[in-house]
Coordinates of C-alpha atoms in Angstrom, one line a residue:
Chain A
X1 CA 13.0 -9.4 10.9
X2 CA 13.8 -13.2 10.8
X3 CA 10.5 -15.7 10.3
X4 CA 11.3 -16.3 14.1
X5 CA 8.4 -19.0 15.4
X6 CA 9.0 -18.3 18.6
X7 CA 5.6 -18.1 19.3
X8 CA 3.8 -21.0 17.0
X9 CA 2.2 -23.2 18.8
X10 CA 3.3 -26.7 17.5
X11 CA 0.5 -28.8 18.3
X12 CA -1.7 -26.3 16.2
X13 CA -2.6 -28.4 13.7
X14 CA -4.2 -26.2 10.8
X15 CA -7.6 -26.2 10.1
X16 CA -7.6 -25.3 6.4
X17 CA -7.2 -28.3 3.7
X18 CA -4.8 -27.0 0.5
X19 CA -1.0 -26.6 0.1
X20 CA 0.8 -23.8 2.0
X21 CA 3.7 -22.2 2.2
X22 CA 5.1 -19.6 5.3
X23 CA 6.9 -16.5 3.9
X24 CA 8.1 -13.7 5.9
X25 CA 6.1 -15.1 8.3
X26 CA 2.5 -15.3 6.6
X27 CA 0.5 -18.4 5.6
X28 CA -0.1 -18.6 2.0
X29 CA -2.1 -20.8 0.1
X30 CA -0.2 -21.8 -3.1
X31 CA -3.4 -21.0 -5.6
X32 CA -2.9 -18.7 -8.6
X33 CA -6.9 -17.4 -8.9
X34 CA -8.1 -17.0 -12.6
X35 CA -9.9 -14.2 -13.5
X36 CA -13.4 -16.4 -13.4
X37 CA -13.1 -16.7 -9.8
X38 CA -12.4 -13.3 -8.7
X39 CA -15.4 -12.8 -6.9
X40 CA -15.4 -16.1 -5.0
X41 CA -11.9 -15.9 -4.1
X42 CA -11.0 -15.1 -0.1
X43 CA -7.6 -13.4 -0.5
X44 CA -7.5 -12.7 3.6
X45 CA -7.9 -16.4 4.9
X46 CA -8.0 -17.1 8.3
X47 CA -6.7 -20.8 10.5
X48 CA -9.5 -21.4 13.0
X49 CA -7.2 -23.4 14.8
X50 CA -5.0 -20.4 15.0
X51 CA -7.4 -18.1 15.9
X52 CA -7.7 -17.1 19.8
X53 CA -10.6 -15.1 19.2
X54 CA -9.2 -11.7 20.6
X55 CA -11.5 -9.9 18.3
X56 CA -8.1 -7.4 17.5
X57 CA -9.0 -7.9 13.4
X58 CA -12.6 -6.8 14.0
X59 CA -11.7 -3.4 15.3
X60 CA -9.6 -3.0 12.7
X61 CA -11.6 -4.2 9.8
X62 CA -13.1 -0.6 8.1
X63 CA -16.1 -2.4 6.6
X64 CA -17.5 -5.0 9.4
X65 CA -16.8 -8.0 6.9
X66 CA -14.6 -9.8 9.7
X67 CA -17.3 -11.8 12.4
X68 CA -17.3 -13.5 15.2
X69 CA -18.3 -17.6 14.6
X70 CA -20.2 -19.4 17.3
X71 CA -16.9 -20.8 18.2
X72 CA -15.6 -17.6 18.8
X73 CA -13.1 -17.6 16.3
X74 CA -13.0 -14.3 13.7
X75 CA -13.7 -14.6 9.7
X76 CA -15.0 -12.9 6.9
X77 CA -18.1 -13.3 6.0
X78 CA -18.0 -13.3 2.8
X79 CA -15.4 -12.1 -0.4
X80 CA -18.1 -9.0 -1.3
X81 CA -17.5 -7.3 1.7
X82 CA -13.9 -7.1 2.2
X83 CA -11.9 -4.6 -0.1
X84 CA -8.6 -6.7 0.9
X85 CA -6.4 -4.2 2.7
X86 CA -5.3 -6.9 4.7
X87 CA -4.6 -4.6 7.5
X88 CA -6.1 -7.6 10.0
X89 CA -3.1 -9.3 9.1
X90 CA -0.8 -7.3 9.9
X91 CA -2.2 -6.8 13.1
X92 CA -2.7 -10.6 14.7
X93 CA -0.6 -11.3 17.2
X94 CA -1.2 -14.9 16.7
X95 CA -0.3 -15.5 13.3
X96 CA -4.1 -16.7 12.3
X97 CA -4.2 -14.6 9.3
X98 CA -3.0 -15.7 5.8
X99 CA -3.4 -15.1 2.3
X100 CA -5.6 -17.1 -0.2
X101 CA -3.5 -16.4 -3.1
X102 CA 0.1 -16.8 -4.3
X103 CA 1.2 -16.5 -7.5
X104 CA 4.9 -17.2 -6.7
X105 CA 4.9 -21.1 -8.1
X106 CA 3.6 -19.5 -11.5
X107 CA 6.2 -17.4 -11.3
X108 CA 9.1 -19.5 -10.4
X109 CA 7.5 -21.9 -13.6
X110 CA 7.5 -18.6 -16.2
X111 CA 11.4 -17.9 -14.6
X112 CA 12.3 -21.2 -16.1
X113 CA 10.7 -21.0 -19.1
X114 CA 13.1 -19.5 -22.0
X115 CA 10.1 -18.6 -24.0
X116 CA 8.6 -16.3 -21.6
X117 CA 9.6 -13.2 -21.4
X118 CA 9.2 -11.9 -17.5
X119 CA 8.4 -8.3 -16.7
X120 CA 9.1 -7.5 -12.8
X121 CA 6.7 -4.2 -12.3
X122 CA 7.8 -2.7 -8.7
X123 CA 5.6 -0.2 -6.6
X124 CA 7.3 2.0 -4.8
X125 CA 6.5 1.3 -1.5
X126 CA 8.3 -2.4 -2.2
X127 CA 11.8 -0.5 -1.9
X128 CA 11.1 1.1 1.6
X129 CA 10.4 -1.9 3.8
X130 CA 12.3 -4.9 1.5
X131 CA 15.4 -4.6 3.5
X132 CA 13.6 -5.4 6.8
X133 CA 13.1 -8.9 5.7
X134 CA 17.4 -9.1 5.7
X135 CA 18.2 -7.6 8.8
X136 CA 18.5 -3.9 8.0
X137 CA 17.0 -1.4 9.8
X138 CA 13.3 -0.2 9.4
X139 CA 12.4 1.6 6.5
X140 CA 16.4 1.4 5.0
X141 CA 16.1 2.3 1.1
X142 CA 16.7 -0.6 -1.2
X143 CA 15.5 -0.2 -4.6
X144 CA 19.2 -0.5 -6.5
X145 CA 19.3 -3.9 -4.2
X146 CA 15.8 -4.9 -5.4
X147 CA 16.4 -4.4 -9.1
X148 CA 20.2 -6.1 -8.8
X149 CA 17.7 -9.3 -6.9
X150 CA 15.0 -8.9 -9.2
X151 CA 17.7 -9.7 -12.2
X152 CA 19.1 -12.0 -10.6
X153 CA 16.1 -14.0 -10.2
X154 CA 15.9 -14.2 -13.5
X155 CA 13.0 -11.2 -14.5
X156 CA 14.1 -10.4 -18.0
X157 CA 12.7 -6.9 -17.9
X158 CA 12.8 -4.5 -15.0
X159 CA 9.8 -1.8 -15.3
X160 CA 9.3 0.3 -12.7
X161 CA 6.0 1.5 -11.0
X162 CA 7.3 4.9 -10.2
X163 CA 7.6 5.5 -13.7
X164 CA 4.1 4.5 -14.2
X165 CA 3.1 6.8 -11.1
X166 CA 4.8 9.6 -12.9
X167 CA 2.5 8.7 -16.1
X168 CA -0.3 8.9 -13.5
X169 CA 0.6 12.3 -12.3
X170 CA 0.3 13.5 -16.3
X171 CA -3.0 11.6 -16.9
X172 CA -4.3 12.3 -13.3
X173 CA -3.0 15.8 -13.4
X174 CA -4.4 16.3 -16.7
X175 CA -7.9 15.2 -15.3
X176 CA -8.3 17.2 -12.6
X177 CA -7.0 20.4 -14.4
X178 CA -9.9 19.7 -17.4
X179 CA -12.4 19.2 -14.2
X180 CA -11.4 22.5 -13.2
X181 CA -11.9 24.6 -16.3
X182 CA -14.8 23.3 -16.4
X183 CA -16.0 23.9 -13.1
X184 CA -17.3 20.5 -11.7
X185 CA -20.3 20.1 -13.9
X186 CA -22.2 17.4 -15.9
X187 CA -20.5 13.8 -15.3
X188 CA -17.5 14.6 -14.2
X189 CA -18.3 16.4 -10.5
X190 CA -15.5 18.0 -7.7
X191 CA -13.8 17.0 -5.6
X192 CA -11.6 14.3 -7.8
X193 CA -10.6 11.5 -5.7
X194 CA -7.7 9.6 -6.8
X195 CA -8.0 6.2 -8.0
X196 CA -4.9 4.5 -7.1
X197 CA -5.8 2.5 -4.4
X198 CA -7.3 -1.2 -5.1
X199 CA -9.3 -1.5 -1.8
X200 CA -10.4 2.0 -1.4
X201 CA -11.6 1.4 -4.9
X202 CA -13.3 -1.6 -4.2
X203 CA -14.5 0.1 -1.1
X204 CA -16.5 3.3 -2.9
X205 CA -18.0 1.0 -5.6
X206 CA -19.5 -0.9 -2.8
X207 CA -20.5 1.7 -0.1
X208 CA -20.6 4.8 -1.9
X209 CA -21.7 3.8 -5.5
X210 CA -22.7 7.1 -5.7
X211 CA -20.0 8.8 -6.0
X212 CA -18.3 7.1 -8.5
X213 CA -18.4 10.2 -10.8
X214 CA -16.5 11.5 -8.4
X215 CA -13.4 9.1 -9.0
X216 CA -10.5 9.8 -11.4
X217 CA -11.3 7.5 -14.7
X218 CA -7.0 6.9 -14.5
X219 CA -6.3 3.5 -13.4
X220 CA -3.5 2.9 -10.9
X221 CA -0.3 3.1 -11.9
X222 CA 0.2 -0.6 -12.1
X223 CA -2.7 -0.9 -14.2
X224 CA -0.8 1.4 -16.4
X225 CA 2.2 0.0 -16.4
X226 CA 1.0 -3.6 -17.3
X227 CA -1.1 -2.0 -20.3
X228 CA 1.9 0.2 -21.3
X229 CA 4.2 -3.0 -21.1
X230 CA 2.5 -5.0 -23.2
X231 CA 2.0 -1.8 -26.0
X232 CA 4.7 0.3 -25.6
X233 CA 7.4 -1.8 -23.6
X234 CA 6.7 -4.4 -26.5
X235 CA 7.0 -2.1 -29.3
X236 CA 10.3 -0.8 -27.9
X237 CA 11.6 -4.0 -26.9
X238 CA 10.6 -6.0 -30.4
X239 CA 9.1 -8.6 -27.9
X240 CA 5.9 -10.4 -28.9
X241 CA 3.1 -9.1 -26.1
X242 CA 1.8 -12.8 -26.1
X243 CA 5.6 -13.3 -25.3
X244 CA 5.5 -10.9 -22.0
X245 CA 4.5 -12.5 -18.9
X246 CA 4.2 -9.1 -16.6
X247 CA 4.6 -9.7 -12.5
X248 CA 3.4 -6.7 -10.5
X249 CA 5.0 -6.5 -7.0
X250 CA 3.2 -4.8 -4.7
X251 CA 3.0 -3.8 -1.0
X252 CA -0.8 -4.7 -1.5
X253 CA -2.9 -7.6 -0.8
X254 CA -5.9 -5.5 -2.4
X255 CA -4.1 -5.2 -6.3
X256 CA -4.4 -8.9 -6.5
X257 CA -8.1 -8.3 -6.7
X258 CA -7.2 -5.5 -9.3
X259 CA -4.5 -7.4 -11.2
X260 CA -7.6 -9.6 -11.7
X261 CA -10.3 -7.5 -12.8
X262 CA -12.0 -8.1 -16.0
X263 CA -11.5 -4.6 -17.8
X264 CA -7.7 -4.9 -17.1
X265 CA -7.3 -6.5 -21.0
X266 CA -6.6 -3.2 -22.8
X267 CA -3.4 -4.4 -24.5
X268 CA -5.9 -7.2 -26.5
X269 CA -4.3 -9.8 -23.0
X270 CA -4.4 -9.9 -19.5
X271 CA -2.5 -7.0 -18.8
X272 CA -1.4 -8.3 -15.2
X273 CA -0.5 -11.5 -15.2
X274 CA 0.6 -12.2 -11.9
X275 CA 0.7 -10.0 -8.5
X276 CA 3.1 -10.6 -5.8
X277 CA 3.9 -8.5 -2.2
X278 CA 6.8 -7.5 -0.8
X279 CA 6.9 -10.9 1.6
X280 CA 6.4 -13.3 -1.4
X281 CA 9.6 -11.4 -3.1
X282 CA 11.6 -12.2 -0.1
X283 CA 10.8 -15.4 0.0
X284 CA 11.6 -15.8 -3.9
X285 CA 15.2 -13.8 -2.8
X286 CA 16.0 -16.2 0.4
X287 CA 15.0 -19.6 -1.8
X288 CA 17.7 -18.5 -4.7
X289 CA 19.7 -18.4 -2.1
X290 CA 20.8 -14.4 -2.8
X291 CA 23.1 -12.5 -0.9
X292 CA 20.8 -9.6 -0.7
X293 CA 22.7 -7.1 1.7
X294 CA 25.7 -7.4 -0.4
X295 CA 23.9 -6.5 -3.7
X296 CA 25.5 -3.8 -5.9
X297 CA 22.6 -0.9 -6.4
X298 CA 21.3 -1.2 -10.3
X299 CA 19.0 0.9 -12.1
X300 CA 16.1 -0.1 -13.3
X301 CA 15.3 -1.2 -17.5
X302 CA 14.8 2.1 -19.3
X303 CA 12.1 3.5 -21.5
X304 CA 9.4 2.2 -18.7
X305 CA 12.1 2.6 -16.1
X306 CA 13.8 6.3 -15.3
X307 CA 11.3 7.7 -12.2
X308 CA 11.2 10.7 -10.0
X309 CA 10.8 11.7 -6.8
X310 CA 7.4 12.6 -7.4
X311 CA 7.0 9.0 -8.6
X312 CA 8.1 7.5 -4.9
X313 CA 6.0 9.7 -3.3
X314 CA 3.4 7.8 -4.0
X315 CA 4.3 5.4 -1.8
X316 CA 3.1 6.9 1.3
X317 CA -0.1 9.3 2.3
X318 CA -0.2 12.5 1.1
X319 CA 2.5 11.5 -1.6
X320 CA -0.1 11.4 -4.7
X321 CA -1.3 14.9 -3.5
X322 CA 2.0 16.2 -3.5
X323 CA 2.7 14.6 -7.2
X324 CA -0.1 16.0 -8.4
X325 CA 0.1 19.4 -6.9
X326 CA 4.3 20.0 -8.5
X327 CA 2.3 19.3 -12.0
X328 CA -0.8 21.0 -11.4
X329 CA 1.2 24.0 -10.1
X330 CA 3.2 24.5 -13.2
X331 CA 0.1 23.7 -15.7
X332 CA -2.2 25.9 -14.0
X333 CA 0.0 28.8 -13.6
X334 CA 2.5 28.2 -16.7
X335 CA 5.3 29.1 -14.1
X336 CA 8.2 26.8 -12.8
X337 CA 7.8 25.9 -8.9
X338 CA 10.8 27.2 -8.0
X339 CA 10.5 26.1 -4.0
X340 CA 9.0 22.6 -3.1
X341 CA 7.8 23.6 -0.2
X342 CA 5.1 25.5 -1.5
X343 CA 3.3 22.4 -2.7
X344 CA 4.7 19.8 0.3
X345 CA 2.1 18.1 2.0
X346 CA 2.5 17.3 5.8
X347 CA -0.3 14.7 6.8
X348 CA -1.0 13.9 10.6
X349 CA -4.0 11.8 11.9
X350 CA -7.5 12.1 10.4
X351 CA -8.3 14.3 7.4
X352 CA -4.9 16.5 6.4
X353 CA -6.3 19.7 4.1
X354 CA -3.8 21.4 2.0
X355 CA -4.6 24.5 0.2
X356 CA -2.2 26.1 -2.6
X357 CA -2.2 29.6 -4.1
X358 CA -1.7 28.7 -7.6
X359 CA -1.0 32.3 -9.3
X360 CA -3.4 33.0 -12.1
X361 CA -5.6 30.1 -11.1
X362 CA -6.1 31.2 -7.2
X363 CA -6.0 28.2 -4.2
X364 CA -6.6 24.7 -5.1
X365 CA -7.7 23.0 -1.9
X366 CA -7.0 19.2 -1.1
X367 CA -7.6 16.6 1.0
X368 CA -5.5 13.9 2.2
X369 CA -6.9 10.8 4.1
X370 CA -6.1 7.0 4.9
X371 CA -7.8 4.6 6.7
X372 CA -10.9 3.4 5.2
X373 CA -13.0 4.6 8.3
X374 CA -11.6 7.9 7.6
X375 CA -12.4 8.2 4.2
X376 CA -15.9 7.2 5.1
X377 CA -16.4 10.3 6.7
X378 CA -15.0 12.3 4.1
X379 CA -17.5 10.3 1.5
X380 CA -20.4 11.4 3.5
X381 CA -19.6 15.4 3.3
X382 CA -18.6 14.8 -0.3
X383 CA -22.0 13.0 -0.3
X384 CA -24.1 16.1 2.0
X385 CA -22.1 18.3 -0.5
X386 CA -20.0 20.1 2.4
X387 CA -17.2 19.5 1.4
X388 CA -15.1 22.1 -0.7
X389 CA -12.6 20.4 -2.4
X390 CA -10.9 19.7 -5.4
X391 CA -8.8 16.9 -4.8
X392 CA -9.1 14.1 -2.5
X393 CA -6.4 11.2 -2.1
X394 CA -7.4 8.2 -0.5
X395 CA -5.3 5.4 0.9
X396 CA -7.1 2.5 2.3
X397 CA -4.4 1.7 4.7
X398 CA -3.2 4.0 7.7
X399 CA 0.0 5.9 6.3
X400 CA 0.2 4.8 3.1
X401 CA 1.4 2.0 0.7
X402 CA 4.2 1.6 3.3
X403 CA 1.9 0.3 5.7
X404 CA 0.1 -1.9 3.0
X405 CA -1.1 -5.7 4.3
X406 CA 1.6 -7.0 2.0
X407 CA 4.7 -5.5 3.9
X408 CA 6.4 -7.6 6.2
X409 CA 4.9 -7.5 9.3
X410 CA 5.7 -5.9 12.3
X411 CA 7.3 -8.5 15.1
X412 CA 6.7 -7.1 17.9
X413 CA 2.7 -7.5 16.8
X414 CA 3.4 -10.5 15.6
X415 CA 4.9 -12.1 18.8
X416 CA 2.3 -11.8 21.1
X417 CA 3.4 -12.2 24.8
X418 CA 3.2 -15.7 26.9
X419 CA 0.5 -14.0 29.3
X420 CA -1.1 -13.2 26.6
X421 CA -1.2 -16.4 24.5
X422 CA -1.9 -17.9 28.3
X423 CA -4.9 -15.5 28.6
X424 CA -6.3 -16.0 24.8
X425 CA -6.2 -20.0 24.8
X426 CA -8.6 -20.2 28.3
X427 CA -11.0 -17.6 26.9
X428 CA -11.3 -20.1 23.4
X429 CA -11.8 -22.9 25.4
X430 CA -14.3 -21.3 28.2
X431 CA -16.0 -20.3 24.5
X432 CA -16.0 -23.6 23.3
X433 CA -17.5 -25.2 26.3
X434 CA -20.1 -23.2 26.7
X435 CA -21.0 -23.4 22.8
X436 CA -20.7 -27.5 23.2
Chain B
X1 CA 22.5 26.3 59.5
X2 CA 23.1 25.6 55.8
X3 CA 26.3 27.2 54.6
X4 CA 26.4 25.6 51.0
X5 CA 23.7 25.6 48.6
X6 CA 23.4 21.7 48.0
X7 CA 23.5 21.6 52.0
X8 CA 21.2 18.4 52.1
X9 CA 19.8 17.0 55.4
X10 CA 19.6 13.1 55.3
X11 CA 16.1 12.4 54.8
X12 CA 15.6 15.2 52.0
X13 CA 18.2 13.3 50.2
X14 CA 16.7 9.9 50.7
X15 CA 13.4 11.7 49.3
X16 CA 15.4 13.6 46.1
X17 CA 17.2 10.0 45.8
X18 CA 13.9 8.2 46.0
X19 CA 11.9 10.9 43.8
X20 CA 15.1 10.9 41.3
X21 CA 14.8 6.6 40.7
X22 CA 11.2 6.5 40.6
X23 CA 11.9 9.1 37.6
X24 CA 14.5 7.6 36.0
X25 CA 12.6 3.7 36.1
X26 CA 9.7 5.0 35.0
X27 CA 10.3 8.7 33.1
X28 CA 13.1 6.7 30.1
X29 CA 10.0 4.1 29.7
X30 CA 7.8 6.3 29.0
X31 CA 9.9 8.8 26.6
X32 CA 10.8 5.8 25.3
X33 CA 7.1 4.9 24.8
X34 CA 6.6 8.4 23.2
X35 CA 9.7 8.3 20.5
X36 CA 8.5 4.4 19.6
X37 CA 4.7 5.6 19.1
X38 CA 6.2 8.9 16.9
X39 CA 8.9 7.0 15.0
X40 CA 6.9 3.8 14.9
X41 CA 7.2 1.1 11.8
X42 CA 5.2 3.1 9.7
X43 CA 6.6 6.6 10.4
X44 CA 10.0 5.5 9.5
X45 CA 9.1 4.5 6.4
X46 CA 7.3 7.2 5.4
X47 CA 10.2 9.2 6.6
X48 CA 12.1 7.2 4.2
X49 CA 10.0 8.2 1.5
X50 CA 10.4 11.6 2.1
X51 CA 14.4 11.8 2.6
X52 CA 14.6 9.5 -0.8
X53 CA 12.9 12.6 -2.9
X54 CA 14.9 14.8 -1.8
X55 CA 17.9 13.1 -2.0
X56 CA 19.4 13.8 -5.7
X57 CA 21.9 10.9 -5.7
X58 CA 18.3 8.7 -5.8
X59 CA 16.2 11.2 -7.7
X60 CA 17.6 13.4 -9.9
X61 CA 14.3 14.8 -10.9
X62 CA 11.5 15.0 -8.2
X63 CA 8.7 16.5 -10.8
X64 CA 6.6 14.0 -12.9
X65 CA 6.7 16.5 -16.1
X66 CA 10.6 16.7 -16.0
X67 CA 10.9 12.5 -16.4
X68 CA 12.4 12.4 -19.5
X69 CA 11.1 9.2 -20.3
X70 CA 7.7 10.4 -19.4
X71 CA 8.3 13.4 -21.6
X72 CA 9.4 10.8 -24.2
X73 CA 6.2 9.4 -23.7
X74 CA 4.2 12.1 -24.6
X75 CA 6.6 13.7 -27.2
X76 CA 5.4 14.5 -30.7
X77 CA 6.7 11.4 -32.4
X78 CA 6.0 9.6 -29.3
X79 CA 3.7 6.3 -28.3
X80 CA 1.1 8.7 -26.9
X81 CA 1.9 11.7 -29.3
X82 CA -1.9 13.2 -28.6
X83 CA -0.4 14.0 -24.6
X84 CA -2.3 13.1 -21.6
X85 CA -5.5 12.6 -22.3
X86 CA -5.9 12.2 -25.5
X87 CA -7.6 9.3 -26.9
X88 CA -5.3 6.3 -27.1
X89 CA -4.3 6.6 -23.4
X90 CA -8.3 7.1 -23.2
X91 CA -7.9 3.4 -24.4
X92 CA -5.2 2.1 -22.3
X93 CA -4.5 3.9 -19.0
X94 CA -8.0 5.3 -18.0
X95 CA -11.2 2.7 -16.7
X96 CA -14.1 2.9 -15.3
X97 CA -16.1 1.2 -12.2
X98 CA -19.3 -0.6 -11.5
X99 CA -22.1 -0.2 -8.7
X100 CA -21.0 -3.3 -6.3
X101 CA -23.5 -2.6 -3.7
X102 CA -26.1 -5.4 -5.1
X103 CA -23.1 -7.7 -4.1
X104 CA -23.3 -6.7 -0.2
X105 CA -26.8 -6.8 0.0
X106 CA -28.8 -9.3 3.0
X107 CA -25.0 -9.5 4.5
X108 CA -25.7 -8.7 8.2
X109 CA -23.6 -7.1 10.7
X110 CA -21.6 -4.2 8.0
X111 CA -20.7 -1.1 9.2
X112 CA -23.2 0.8 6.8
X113 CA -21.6 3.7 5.5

């Protein structure tokens, strides 16, 4: 997946005022956002000039924030109403859609800095689609490669998110099985949804306030992980917390918003200090100039390091489910789950329900869903109370973290034909004149 | 009087030819179309995902519980000795959320949920 511009239209001047940088292929603006201005901030951005005005990111936006302008250009409307999934980004074919945020000069400054000590905090999903931005084939593992770059850069500490999910799992796990003893009642109803996901969050505090008694009280494993780091990770380290500077990398536009959220300060600081995606850590890899495909495979930094396979499962949909349910099994039933299968979770499209005999405890029934206009109509039969769960994950983006709006993108979306382009640019000027 | 079996006359094989290319032009485009929209982008990732667990040269563990930093963790003389739940990672690993919906509200043109 080079950053081929085959496409670009050179006389496209753009129509945005800032600095900006192109990484894997994706306009970002070179603005690290403070936690003041989280609420002004528009992490999707889009180039008017870009813009055709094919109307593709308004299909795809779950909540209606993305509108048509009286030039006939597409924008959101305002920062309230979008949960930043980002999944209009990765769907323009003309390359319109950028970020608002990028934390990578901070982070190349705090590299440099002999003071600072940098934490690299990974997600799991990072791993699965990394190796696509250096020519290896789709969905190709990487994650010794990606610690061996990450140290290379210069990260002092590599802390891995799949740990973090597995501490999840115990805390999440832990929830849901105290919810079930005590049947649903008082403030903390069934079905539990999981809280892992920033946008879906985002996305039920805004739409479906109601229900947030429903949501675990965990926060996602990043937000974890960056509280941890600065406690425990300090602590085991002998590193001063003011010391830590922690970097989450994410497949996520959405856990910028999150990384910036005011409650996020439980180790006495900022527990994330910085979020990058999977395309800004390429970029960071191809400017250092590293040989990524020829990487020897490392392990990650232990005591916050040492995951499972129940940990990188929560990478894609259906994987938090299937965490959950290998712990819940065994805490429930006080027996070992011999065979896997029992708990594996096969999602398809739509609503996936999975229902478990738990011995001693009887079925646990779940509910996998992702896509935000999915999830909707599993809020309103939570909401009509129809709906007999006890555990519901949600992903805000179709498939998973693997398909978050901070992967690289597809190029065959990306490169949208000549016809096309041909077809697109009359349209936005018949628009124009008519507006003029 | 056919005597063999594939005892074709002329124009049936011009038809079985012509039947045979349309096929073949436009039969591999569309399994091709098929495999591409099963093992699109996303799906091999995801596929990904899956082989990884349950490869043990990646994972040697593939339940949360049996992480034995995780277990470290939680163990007596541990950071979070009290075990999930318990009050400190009350403190530091759960949350809780706010009503947002005030910040939506005279915004026109949102799919109301």
């Amino acid at each position: 997946m080079s950053d081929s511009s085959t496409y670009e239209n050179p006389g496209a001047v753009s129509a945005l005022s800032g600095t900006f940088q192109r990484m894997e292929g994706v306009n970002y603006r070179l603005f690290s956002p403070e936690v003041s201005n989280l609420e002004s901030v528009f992490f999707v951005e889009t180039d008017p000039a870009r813009c055709q005005g094919c109307g593709k990111c308004q299909v795809q936006c779950p909540t209606g924030a993305r509108h048509k302008q009286p030039d006939g250009t597409r924008d959101v409307v305002d920062p309230a109403a979008c949960v930043n999934c980002g999944q209009c980004l990765t769907i323009c074919p003309y390359r319109a859609i950028g970020e608002g945020t990028s934390y990578v000069p901070e982070v190349l400054e705090k590299l440099k800095d002999p003071n600072t000590v940098v934490v690299a905090m990974t997600a799991p999903a990072v791993r699965y689609a990394l190796g696509e931005c250096f020519g290896l084939p789709v969905g190709t593992y990487v994650g010794g490669k990606m610690h061996g770059a990450l140290r290379r850069l210069g990260f002092d500490y590599i802390w891995d998110n799949e740990w973090a999910a597995d501490v999840t799992v115990m805390e999440e796990g832990t929830e849901l099985i105290e919810r079930l003893h005590d049947g649903g009642t008082g403030d903390r109803p069934l079905p539990q949804f999981t809280s892992c996901c920033p946008g879906w969050i985002k996305f039920c505090e805004t739409f479906y306030p109601d229900l947030i008694p429903h949501l675990s009280t965990c926060k996602s494993p990043v937000g974890m992980l960056g509280a941890l780091a600065k406690t425990y990770g300090s602590e085991e380290t002998g590193v001063v917390p003011e010391n830590v500077y922690t970097v989450s990398i994410m497949p996520c536009i959405a856990k910028k918003y999150e990384g910036l959220r005011p409650e996020l300060n439980a180790s006495g600081q900022r527990d994330i200090d910085a979020t990058i995606n999977t395309r800004e850590l390429a970029y960071l890899i191809k400017e250092a100039g590293i040989y990524f495909t020829a990487l020897p495979d490392e392990e990650a930094d232990p005591a916050l390091g040492i995951s499972t396979g129940a940990g990188t499962l929560f990478g894609t949909t259906g994987g938090v489910m299937e965490a959950a349910l290998r712990f819940a099994y065994e805490a429930l039933s006080d027996e070992v789950l011999s065979d896997l299968a029992t708990t594996a979770v096969e999602t398809g499209r739509g609503l996936t329900k999975v229902t478990v005999e738990v011995p001693g405890f009887g079925p646990v029934r779940g509910a996998v869903v992702s896509g935000l206009d999915k999830a909707a109509m599993v809020c309103e039969k939570v909401r009509a109370g129809r709906a007999d769960y006890h555990f519901i994950e949600v992903m805000a983006c179709p498939g998973g973290c693997v398909n978050g709006g901070g992967q690289p993108v597809d190029p065959s979306i990306m490169d949208a034909s000549l016809f096309k382009k041909m077809v697109a640019s009359v349209n936005k000027r018949f628009k124009m004149r008519r507006i003029a | 009087m056919k005597t063999k079996r594939w005892d074709l006359s002329r124009r049936t094989f011009i038809k079985a030819s012509g039947l045979a290319c349309g096929y073949a032009l436009f039969g591999v485009r569309m399994a091709r179309e098929g495999a591409a929209r099963v093992l699109d982008i996303v799906g091999l990732r995801q596929d990904s995902v899956h082989k990884a667990d349950a490869n043990p040269a990646l994972y040697r563990y593939r339940k949360s519980q049996n992480n034995p930093m995780v277990k470290a963790l939680y163990a007596s003389d541990g950071f979070l000795s009290e075990g999930p739940a318990g009050s400190l990672s009350h403190e530091l690993l759960h949350t809780h959320y706010g009503d947002r919906s005030a910040s939506i509200e005279g915004i026109d043109g949102l799919r109301r949920y």
